[in-house]
Amino acid sequence: MSIIIKETTNFIEAFNALPFIKSLDQYYPDINHWYINKVIPGLSLGNDKLIIAYDGSNIAGIALGKTSDEYKLRCIRVHPDYRGVGLGVKLIDRALDAIGVVNPLVTVSEELIHDYSRIFVNRYGFELAHVHKGLYRPGKLEYSFNG
């Protein structure tokens, strides 16, 4: 397995990453609309950062960051075939470099908090700042770090 990780502003690559975004729709309703109408235009403006990990021509994972009105780590997704080998950490590291801060705003849904909380706190020193109820979905919790 030879993984190449790169930052891109290429629209074709951005649209090829859409299946990774679609998989989060259950936690973030209308995420496809958000990605197509906010993130993709933000790439050309330099406000958004897209990091893609490739194994040959296959996408192994993605990271999204934001640098406009706030510095935010927006998304980390690793394809199930590549989990448990440190790819998520490499994507987070590259995203932090791309957005230029070590403690960006990060939010995590209640269903995914156990997947991310340990690494966010133990490896990166992120601090839990708020727990929001109903931020993206009625009655569901969203954990906010660093902001």
Coordinates of C-alpha atoms in Angstrom, one line a residue:
M1 CA 0.0 0.0 0.0
S2 CA 1.5 3.3 -1.2
I3 CA -0.6 6.2 0.0
I4 CA -0.1 9.6 -1.5
I5 CA -1.6 12.5 0.4
K6 CA -2.1 15.9 -1.3
E7 CA -4.0 19.1 -1.0
T8 CA -6.1 20.0 -4.0
T9 CA -8.3 22.7 -5.4
N10 CA -9.2 20.7 -8.5
F11 CA -12.9 20.5 -9.0
I12 CA -12.8 17.0 -10.5
E13 CA -11.0 15.7 -7.5
A14 CA -13.4 17.6 -5.2
F15 CA -16.4 16.0 -6.9
N16 CA -14.7 12.6 -6.7
A17 CA -14.5 13.0 -3.0
L18 CA -18.3 13.5 -2.8
P19 CA -19.0 9.8 -1.8
F20 CA -17.1 10.4 1.4
I21 CA -19.2 13.4 2.2
K22 CA -22.5 11.7 1.3
S23 CA -21.7 9.0 3.9
L24 CA -22.2 11.7 6.6
D25 CA -25.7 12.7 5.6
Q26 CA -27.2 10.7 8.4
Y27 CA -25.4 12.9 10.9
Y28 CA -25.5 16.2 9.0
P29 CA -28.7 16.6 6.9
D30 CA -28.2 18.2 3.5
I31 CA -24.4 17.7 3.7
N32 CA -24.2 17.2 -0.1
H33 CA -25.8 20.7 -0.7
W34 CA -23.4 22.2 1.8
Y35 CA -20.4 20.6 0.2
I36 CA -21.3 21.5 -3.4
N37 CA -22.5 25.0 -2.6
K38 CA -20.1 26.1 0.2
V39 CA -16.9 23.9 0.2
I40 CA -16.3 23.5 -3.5
P41 CA -16.6 27.2 -4.2
G42 CA -14.5 27.9 -1.1
L43 CA -11.7 25.8 -2.6
S44 CA -11.3 28.2 -5.5
L45 CA -11.4 31.2 -3.1
G46 CA -8.8 29.7 -0.9
N47 CA -11.1 29.6 2.1
D48 CA -11.5 25.9 2.2
K49 CA -8.9 23.1 2.1
L50 CA -9.3 19.6 0.7
I51 CA -6.7 17.0 1.4
I52 CA -7.1 13.6 -0.3
A53 CA -5.3 10.4 0.4
Y54 CA -4.8 8.2 -2.7
D55 CA -3.9 4.6 -3.0
G56 CA -3.2 4.5 -6.8
S57 CA -6.4 6.0 -8.3
N58 CA -8.6 5.1 -5.3
I59 CA -9.4 7.6 -2.7
A60 CA -8.4 6.2 0.7
G61 CA -9.5 9.2 2.8
I62 CA -10.2 12.9 2.9
A63 CA -9.9 15.9 5.2
L64 CA -11.6 19.2 5.0
G65 CA -10.5 22.5 6.6
K66 CA -11.8 26.0 6.7
T67 CA -9.8 29.3 7.0
S68 CA -12.2 32.1 6.3
D69 CA -14.3 33.5 9.2
E70 CA -13.1 30.7 11.5
Y71 CA -10.4 28.1 11.5
K72 CA -12.1 24.7 11.5
L73 CA -11.3 21.1 10.9
R74 CA -14.5 20.3 9.1
C75 CA -14.3 16.6 8.2
I76 CA -12.0 13.6 8.4
R77 CA -13.1 10.4 6.7
V78 CA -11.1 7.3 6.0
H79 CA -12.4 4.5 3.8
P80 CA -13.1 1.3 5.9
D81 CA -10.4 -0.6 4.0
Y82 CA -7.7 1.9 5.3
R83 CA -8.8 2.3 8.9
G84 CA -6.4 1.3 11.7
V85 CA -3.2 2.1 9.9
G86 CA -2.7 5.7 10.9
L87 CA -4.1 7.3 7.8
G88 CA -6.6 9.4 9.8
V89 CA -3.8 10.9 11.9
K90 CA -1.8 11.7 8.7
L91 CA -4.9 13.4 7.2
I92 CA -5.5 15.5 10.4
D93 CA -1.8 16.5 10.5
R94 CA -1.9 17.7 6.8
A95 CA -5.2 19.5 7.4
L96 CA -3.8 21.3 10.5
D97 CA -0.8 22.4 8.4
A98 CA -3.2 23.5 5.6
I99 CA -5.4 25.6 7.8
G100 CA -2.4 27.0 9.8
V101 CA -3.6 26.4 13.3
V102 CA -3.0 23.7 15.9
N103 CA -6.3 24.1 17.8
P104 CA -9.0 24.6 15.2
L105 CA -12.7 24.5 15.9
V106 CA -14.0 20.9 15.5
T107 CA -17.4 19.5 16.1
V108 CA -18.4 15.8 16.3
S109 CA -21.8 14.2 16.3
E110 CA -22.8 12.1 19.3
E111 CA -22.6 8.9 17.2
L112 CA -19.0 9.5 16.2
I113 CA -17.6 11.1 19.4
H114 CA -16.1 7.8 20.6
D115 CA -14.2 7.4 17.3
Y116 CA -12.6 10.8 17.6
S117 CA -12.5 12.0 21.2
R118 CA -9.4 10.0 22.3
I119 CA -7.2 11.1 19.5
F120 CA -8.4 14.7 19.6
V121 CA -7.7 15.0 23.3
N122 CA -4.7 12.7 23.8
R123 CA -2.7 13.3 20.6
Y124 CA -3.7 16.9 19.7
G125 CA -4.6 18.4 23.0
F126 CA -8.0 19.6 21.8
E127 CA -10.3 20.8 24.6
L128 CA -14.0 20.0 24.8
A129 CA -15.6 23.5 24.9
H130 CA -19.3 22.9 24.5
V131 CA -21.9 20.2 24.0
H132 CA -24.8 21.5 21.8
K133 CA -28.2 19.9 21.6
G134 CA -30.0 20.2 18.3
L135 CA -27.2 22.0 16.5
Y136 CA -27.5 20.0 13.3
R137 CA -30.3 17.6 14.1
P138 CA -33.2 17.9 16.6
G139 CA -32.5 16.3 19.9
K140 CA -29.0 15.1 18.9
L141 CA -25.8 16.2 20.7
E142 CA -22.8 17.8 18.9
Y143 CA -19.5 18.0 20.7
S144 CA -17.5 21.1 20.0
F145 CA -13.7 21.3 20.7
N146 CA -11.5 24.4 20.9
G147 CA -14.2 27.0 20.4

